[in-house]
Coordinates of C-alpha atoms and ligand atoms in Angstrom, one line a residue:
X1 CA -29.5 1.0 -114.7
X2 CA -29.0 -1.6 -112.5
X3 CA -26.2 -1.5 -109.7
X4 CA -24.4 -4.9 -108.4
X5 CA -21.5 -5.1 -106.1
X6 CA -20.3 -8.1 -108.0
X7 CA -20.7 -8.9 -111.7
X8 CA -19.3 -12.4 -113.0
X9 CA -18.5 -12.2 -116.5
X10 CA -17.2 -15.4 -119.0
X11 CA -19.8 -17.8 -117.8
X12 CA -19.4 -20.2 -120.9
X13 CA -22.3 -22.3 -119.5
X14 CA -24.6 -20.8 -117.4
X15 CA -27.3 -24.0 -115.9
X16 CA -30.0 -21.7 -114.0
X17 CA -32.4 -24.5 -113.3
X18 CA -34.8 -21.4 -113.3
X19 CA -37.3 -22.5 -115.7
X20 CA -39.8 -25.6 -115.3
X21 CA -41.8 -27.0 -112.6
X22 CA -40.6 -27.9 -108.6
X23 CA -40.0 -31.0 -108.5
X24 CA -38.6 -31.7 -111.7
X25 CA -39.9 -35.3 -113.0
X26 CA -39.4 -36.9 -116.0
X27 CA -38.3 -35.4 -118.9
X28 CA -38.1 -31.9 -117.1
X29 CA -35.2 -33.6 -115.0
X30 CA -32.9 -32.9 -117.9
X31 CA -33.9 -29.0 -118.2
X32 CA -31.3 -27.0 -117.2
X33 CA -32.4 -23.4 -118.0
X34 CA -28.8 -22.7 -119.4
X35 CA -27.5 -19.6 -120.9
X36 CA -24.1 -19.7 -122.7
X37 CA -21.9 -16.5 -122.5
X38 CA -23.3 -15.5 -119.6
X39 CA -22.5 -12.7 -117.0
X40 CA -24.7 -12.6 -113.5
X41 CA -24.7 -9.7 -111.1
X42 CA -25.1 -9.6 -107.3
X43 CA -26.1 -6.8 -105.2
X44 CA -26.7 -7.5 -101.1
X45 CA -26.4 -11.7 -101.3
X46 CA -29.2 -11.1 -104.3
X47 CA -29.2 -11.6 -107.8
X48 CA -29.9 -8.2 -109.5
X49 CA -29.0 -9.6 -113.1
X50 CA -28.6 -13.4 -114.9
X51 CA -28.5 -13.3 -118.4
X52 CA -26.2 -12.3 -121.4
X53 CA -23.0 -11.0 -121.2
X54 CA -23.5 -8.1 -124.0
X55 CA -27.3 -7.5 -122.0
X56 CA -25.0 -6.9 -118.7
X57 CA -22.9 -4.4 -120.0
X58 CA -25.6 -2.6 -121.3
X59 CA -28.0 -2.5 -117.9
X60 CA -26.0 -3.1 -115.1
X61 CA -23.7 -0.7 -113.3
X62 CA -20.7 -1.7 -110.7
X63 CA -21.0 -0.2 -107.7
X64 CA -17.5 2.0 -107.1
X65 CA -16.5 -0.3 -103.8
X66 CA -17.9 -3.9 -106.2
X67 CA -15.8 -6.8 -107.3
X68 CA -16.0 -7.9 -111.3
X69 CA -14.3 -11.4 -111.8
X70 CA -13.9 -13.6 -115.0
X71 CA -14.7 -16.9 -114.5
X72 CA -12.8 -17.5 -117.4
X73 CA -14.8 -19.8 -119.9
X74 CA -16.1 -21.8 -116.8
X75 CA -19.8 -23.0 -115.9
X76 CA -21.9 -22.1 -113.3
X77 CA -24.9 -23.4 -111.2
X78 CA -26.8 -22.8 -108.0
X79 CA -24.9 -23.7 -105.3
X80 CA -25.6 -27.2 -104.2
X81 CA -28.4 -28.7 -101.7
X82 CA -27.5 -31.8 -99.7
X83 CA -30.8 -32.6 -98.4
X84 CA -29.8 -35.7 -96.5
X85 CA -26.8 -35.7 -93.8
X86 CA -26.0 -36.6 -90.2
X87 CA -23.0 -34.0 -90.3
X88 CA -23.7 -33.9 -86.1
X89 CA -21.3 -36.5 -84.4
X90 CA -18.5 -37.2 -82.3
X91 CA -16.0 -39.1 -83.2
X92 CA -15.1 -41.5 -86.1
X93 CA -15.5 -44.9 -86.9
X94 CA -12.7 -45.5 -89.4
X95 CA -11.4 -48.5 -87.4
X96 CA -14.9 -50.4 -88.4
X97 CA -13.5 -50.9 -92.5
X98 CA -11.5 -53.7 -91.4
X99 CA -14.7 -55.6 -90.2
X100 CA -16.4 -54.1 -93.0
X101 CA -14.0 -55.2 -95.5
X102 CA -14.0 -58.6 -93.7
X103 CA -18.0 -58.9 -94.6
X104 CA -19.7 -57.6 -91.4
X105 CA -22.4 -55.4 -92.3
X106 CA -24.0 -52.1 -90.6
X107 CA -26.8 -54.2 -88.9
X108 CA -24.4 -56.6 -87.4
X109 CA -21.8 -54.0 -86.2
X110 CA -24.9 -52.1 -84.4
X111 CA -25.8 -55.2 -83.2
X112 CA -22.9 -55.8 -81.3
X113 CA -23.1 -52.7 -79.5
X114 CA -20.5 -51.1 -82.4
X115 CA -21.3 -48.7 -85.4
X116 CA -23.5 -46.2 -84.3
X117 CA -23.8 -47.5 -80.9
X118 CA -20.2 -46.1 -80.8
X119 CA -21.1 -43.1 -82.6
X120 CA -23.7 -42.6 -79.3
X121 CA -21.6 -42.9 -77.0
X122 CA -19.1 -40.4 -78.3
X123 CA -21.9 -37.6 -78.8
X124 CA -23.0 -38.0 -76.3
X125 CA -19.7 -37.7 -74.4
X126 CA -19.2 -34.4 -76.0
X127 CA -19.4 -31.1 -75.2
X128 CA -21.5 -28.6 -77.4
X129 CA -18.3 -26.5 -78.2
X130 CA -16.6 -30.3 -79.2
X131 CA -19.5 -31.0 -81.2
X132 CA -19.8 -27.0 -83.0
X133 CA -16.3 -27.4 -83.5
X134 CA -16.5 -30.9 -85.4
X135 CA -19.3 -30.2 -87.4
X136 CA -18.2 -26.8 -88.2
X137 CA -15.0 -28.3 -90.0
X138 CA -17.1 -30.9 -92.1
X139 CA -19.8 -28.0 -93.1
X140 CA -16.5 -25.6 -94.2
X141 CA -15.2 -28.3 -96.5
X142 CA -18.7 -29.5 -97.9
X143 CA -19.0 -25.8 -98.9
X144 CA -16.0 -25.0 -100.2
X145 CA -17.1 -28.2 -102.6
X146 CA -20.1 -26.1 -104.0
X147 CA -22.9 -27.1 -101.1
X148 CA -24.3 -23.9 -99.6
X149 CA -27.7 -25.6 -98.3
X150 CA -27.8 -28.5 -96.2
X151 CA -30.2 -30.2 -94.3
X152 CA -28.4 -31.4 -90.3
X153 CA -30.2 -34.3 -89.3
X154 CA -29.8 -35.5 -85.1
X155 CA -29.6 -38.8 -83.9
X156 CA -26.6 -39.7 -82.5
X157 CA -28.0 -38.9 -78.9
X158 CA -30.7 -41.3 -78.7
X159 CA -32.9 -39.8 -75.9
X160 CA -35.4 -37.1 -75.8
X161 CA -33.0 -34.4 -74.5
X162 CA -30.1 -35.2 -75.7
X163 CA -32.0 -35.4 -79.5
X164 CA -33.2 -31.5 -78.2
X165 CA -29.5 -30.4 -77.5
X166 CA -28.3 -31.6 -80.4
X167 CA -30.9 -29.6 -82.7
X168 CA -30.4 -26.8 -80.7
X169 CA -27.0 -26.7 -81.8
X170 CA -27.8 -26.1 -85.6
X171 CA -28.7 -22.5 -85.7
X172 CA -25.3 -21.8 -84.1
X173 CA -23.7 -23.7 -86.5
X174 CA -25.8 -22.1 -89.3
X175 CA -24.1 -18.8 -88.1
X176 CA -20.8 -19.7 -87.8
X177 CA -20.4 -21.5 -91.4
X178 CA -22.3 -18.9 -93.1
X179 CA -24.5 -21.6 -94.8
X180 CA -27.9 -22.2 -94.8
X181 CA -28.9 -25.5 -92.9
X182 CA -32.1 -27.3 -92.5
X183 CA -32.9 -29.0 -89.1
X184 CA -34.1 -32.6 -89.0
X185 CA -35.4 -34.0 -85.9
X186 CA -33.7 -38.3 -86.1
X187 CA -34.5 -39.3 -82.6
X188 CA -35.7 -42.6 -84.1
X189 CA -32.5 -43.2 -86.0
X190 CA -31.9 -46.7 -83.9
X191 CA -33.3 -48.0 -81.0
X192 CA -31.0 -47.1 -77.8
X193 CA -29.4 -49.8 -75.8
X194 CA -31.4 -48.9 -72.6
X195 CA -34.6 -49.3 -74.8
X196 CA -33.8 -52.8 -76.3
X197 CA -37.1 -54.9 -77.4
X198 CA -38.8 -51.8 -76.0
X199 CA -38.8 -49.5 -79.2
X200 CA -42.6 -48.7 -78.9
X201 CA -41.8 -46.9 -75.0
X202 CA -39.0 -44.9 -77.3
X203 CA -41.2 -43.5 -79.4
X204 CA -43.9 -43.1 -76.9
X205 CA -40.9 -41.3 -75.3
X206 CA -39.7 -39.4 -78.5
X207 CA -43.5 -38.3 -78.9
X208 CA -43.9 -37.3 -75.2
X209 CA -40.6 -35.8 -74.2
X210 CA -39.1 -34.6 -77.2
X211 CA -42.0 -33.4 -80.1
X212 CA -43.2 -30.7 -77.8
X213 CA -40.1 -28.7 -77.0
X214 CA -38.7 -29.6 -80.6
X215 CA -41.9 -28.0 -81.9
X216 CA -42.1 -24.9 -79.4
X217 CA -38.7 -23.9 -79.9
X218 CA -39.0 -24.5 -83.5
X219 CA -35.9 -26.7 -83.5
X220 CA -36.9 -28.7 -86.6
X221 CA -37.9 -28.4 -89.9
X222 CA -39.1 -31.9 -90.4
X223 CA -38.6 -35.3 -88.4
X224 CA -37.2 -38.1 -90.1
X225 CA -37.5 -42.1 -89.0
X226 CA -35.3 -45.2 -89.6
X227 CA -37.7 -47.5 -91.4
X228 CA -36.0 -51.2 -91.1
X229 CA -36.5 -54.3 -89.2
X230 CA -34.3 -54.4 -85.9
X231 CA -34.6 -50.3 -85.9
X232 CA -38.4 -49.1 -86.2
X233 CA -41.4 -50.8 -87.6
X234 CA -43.8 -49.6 -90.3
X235 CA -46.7 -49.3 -87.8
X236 CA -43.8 -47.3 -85.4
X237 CA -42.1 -45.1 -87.4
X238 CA -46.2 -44.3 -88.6
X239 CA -46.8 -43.8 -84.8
X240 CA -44.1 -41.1 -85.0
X241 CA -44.6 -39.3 -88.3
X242 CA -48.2 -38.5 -87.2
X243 CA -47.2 -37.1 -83.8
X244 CA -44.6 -35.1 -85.7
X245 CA -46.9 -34.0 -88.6
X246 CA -49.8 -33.2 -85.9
X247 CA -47.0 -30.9 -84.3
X248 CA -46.6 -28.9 -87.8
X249 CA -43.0 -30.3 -88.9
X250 CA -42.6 -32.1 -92.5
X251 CA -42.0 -35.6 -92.7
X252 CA -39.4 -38.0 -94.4
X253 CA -38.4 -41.2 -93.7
X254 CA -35.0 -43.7 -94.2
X255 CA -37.2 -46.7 -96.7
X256 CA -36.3 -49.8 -98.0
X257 CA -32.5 -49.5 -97.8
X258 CA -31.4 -53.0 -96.5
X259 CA -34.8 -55.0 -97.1
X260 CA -38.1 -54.2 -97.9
X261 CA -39.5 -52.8 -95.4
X262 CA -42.7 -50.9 -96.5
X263 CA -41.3 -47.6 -95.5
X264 CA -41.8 -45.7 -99.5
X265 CA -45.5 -47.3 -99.4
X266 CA -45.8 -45.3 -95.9
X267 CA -44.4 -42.8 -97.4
X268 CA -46.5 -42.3 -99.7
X269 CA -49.6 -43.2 -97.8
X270 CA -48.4 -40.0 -95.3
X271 CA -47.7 -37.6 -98.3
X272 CA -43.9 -37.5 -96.8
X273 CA -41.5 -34.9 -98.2
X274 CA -39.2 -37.8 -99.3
X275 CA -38.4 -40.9 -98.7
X276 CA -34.6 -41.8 -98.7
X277 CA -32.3 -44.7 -99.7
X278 CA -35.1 -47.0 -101.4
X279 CA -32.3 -49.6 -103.1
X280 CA -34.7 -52.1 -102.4
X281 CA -38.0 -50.3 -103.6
X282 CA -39.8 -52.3 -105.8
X283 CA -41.9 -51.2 -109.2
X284 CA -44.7 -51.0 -107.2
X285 CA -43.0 -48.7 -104.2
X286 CA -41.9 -46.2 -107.2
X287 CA -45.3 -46.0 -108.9
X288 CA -47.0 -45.2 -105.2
X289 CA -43.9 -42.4 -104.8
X290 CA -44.7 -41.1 -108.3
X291 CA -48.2 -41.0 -107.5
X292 CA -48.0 -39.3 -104.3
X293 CA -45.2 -36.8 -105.5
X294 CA -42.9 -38.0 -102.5
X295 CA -39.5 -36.8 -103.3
X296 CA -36.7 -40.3 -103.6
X297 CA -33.6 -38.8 -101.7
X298 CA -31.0 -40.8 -103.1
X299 CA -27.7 -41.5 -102.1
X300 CA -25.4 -43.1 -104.3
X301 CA -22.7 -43.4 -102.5
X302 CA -23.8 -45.0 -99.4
X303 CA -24.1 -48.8 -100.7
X304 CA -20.4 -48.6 -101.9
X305 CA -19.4 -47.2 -97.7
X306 CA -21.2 -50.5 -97.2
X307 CA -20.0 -52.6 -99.5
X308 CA -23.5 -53.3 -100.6
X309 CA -23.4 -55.1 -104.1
X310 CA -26.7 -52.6 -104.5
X311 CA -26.7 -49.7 -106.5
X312 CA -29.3 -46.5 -105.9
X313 CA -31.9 -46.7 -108.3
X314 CA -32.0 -43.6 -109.9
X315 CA -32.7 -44.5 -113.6
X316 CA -35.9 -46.6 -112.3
X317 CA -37.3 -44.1 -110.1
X318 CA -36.6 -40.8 -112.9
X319 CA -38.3 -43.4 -115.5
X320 CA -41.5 -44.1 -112.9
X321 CA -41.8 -40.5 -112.7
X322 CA -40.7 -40.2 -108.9
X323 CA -38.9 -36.4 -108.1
X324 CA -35.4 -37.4 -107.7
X325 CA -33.0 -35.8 -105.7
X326 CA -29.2 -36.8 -104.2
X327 CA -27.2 -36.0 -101.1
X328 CA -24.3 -37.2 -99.6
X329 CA -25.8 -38.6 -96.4
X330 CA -22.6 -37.9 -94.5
X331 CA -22.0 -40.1 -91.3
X332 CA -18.9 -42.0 -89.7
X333 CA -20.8 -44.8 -91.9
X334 CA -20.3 -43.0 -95.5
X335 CA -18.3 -40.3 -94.9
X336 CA -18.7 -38.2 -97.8
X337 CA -18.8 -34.3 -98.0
X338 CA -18.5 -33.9 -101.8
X339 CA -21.6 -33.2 -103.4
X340 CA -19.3 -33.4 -107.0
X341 CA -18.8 -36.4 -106.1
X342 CA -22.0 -37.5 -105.5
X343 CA -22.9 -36.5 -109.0
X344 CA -20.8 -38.1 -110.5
X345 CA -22.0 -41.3 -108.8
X346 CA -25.7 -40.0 -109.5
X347 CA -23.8 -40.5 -112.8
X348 CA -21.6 -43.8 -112.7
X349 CA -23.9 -46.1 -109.8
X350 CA -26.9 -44.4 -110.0
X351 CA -27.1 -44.1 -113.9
X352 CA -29.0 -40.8 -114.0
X353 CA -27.8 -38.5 -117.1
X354 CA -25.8 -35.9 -115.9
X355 CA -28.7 -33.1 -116.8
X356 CA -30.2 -35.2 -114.0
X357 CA -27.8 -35.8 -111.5
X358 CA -27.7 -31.5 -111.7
X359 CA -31.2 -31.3 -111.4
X360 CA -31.2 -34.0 -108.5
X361 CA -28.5 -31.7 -106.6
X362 CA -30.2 -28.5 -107.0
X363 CA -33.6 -27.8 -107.4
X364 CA -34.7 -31.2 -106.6
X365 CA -33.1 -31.3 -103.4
X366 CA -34.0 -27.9 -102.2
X367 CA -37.8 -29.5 -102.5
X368 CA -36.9 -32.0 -100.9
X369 CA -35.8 -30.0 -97.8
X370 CA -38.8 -27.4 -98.0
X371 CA -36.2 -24.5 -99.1
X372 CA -37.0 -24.2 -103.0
X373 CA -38.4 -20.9 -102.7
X374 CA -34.5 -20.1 -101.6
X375 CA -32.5 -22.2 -102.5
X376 CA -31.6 -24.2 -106.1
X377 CA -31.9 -21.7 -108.8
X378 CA -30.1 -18.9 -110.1
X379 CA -32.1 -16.0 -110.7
X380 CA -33.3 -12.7 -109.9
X381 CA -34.3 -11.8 -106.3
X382 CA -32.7 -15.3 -104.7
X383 CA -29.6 -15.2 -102.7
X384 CA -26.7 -15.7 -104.8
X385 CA -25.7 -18.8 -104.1
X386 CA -23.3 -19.9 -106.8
X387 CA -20.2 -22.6 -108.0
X388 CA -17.9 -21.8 -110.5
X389 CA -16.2 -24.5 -111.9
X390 CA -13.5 -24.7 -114.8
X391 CA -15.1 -26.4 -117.3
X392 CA -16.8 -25.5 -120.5
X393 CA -20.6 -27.3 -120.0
X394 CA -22.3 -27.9 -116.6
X395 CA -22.2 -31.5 -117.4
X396 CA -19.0 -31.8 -117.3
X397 CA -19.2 -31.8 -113.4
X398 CA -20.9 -35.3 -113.0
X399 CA -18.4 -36.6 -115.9
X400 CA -15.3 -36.0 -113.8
X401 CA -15.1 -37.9 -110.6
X402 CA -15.2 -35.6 -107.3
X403 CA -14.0 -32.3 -110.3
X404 CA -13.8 -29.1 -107.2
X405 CA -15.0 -25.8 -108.1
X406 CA -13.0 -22.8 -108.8
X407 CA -14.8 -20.3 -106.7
X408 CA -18.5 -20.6 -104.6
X409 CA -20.4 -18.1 -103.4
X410 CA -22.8 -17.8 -100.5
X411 CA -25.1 -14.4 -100.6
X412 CA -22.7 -13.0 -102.9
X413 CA -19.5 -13.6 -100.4
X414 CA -17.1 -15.8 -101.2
X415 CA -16.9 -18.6 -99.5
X416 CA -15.0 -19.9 -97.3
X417 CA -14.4 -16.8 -96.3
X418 CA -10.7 -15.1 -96.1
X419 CA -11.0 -14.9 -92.6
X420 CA -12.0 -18.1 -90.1
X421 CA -15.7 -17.1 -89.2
X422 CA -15.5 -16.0 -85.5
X423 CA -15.9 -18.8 -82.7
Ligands
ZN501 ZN1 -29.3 -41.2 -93.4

């Protein structure tokens, strides 16, 4: 007999995403693993049991002190990954939509010293405690929306120590929301003011000043570059990723999202992890992802923040073969902490079934932040990382805009917790 401190009856649709390969291309994008009339069972964060209801009544036992709960007819699946944010700013940048809705766009807002210039100087301005406190807050709501993994990305300091500080703050902030969070090491996310027309000492900088101490005090997970003309260069942001690799962290890279710009042909030349935006990937840029196995970290949601007439190209890419996953990419630019929302726009811009979109938001995106051992599935031995929501079929949750689940769970605990996590 097996003994749980919490067994979760009613599961009308159980999507497991336990069976199949990691990635998921293709046709496998659409396997869900599901169960119906489910029940799983949790004892310390683990799953000790997923499978059928009448199966759980006949093996596993409740401890005397454990919790049984109905979810009532609802569905389940792993608690989300976001495997693409910036959720570590100052500030906000919500006065910037009137020039936005007037027709200035996120190149020429930087460029006048706005946008995430701004964004600099206010993260820079902050204190660590300012900066816990505000990133805390967004991390609480995103999982209280179903995300219990998320990858933290820097870059909103713009010099070697201040891009250290800033990733040194993630492992605090890992413990205070309870959630699991991947570092990502964005000092080349723009080139700084006080380096203008000198972006190559930056990144001699970034390589000198900041790989080092990033990679001795294990700060990072993987180091990430902004690919576009006016930020970094193909033959710069290569510069970088080969440092970084040669250093031991995983590599991924922000391709091809206002031009061209050769970024998903470098990253598949590297072998990156993923390669991110890609609305202006070409048939050729998906067939060179697909071949490599690099990971297309899509976020839907980011061209409408920009009022880009461009949509993510999701069907394209799952059609090439390319792994597919989706994140919210929250930043004062798109500031988005739904990941039900992003599915549905995995759904409605992005034109991925919603079979997909669930794969793209799970086990997808846990490959695509090196955490699919962990993270993604539900089954037995992984944390319990859960969502309930109140509808009868998984894929009802990309079908209704920004739908919030009932109940998620983090190792078994509810979350958010009942009481505030201690400061
Ligand atoms: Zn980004």
């Amino acid at each position: 007999m097996t003994r749980a401190d919490l067994i979760v009856t009613d599961i009308a649709d159980l999507a497991t995403m336990a069976s199949g390969p990691v990635p998921r291309v293709g046709a496998a994008m659409r396997e869900l693993g599901r169960l119906s009339r489910a029940a799983v069972a949790v004892d310390q964060g683990r799953f000790v049991f997923v499978g059928s209801e009448a199966r759980c009544r006949k093996e596993v036992r409740l401890r005397t002190d454990g919790v049984r709960w109905s979810a009532g007819g609802g569905s389940v699946v792993p608690g989300f990954v976001d495997p693409h944010t910036h959720a570590l700013f100052a500030g906000d940048r919500s006065a910037e939509l009137d020039l936005k809705i007037a027709g200035a766009s996120y190149v020429e807002i930087a460029g006048r010293g706005g946008g995430l210039f701004q964004t600099v100087r206010a993260t820079r301005g902050a204190s660590a405690v300012e900066l816990l406190r505000a990133a805390e807050a967004r991390l609480v709501r995103m999982g209280a929306l179903g995300t219990t993994t998320c990858e933290v990305k820097s870059g909103y300091a713009l010099t070697p120590a201040g891009e250290v500080r800033l990733l040194g703050l993630v492992k605090g902030l890992a413990r205070r929301t309870g959630l699991r969070l991947v570092p990502t090491f964005l000092g080349a996310h723009a080139v700084p003011l006080e380096f203008t027309d000198r972006a190559d000492d930056y990144i001699d900088a970034l390589i000198r000043q900041a790989l080092p101490t990033i990679a001795r005090r294990r700060l990072a997970e993987f180091c990430d570059v902004f690919c576009e003309p006016g930020f970094f260069s193909v033959a710069q942001s290569e510069r970088l990723l080969r440092a970084a690799q040669a250093v031991g962290l995983g590599l991924k890279i922000h391709a091809d999202e206002f031009v061209r710009s050769g970024g998903a042909a470098l990253a598949a030349r590297l072998g990156c992890r993923s390669a991110d935006h890609l609305l202006e990937s070409s048939p050729n840029d998906r067939e060179l992802l697909a071949k490599a196995g690099v990971t297309a970290v899509l976020l839907p949601l980011t061209p409408l923040a920009s009022f880009a007439s461009r949509s993510s190209p999701g069907r394209a890419m799952v059609d090439a073969g390319v792994p597919v996953a989706v994140g919210t990419d929250l930043s004062p630019n798109s500031w988005v902490e739904s990941m039900p929302l992003v599915l549905a726009h995995s759904v409605y811009s992005a034109r991925l079934t919603p079979a997909e979109a669930l794969t793209a938001a799970t086990v997808n995106a846990a490959h695509a932040i090196g955490v699919s051992a962990e993270a993604g599935q539900v089954a037995v031995g992984r944390p319990a990382d859960f969502a309930v929501f109140d509808v009868p079929s998984a894929e009802r949750i990309p079908y209704q805009f920004g739908l919030a689940p009932v109940r998620v769970y983090r190792r078994g605990i509810r979350f958010p917790p009942a009481e505030p996590v201690a400061t």
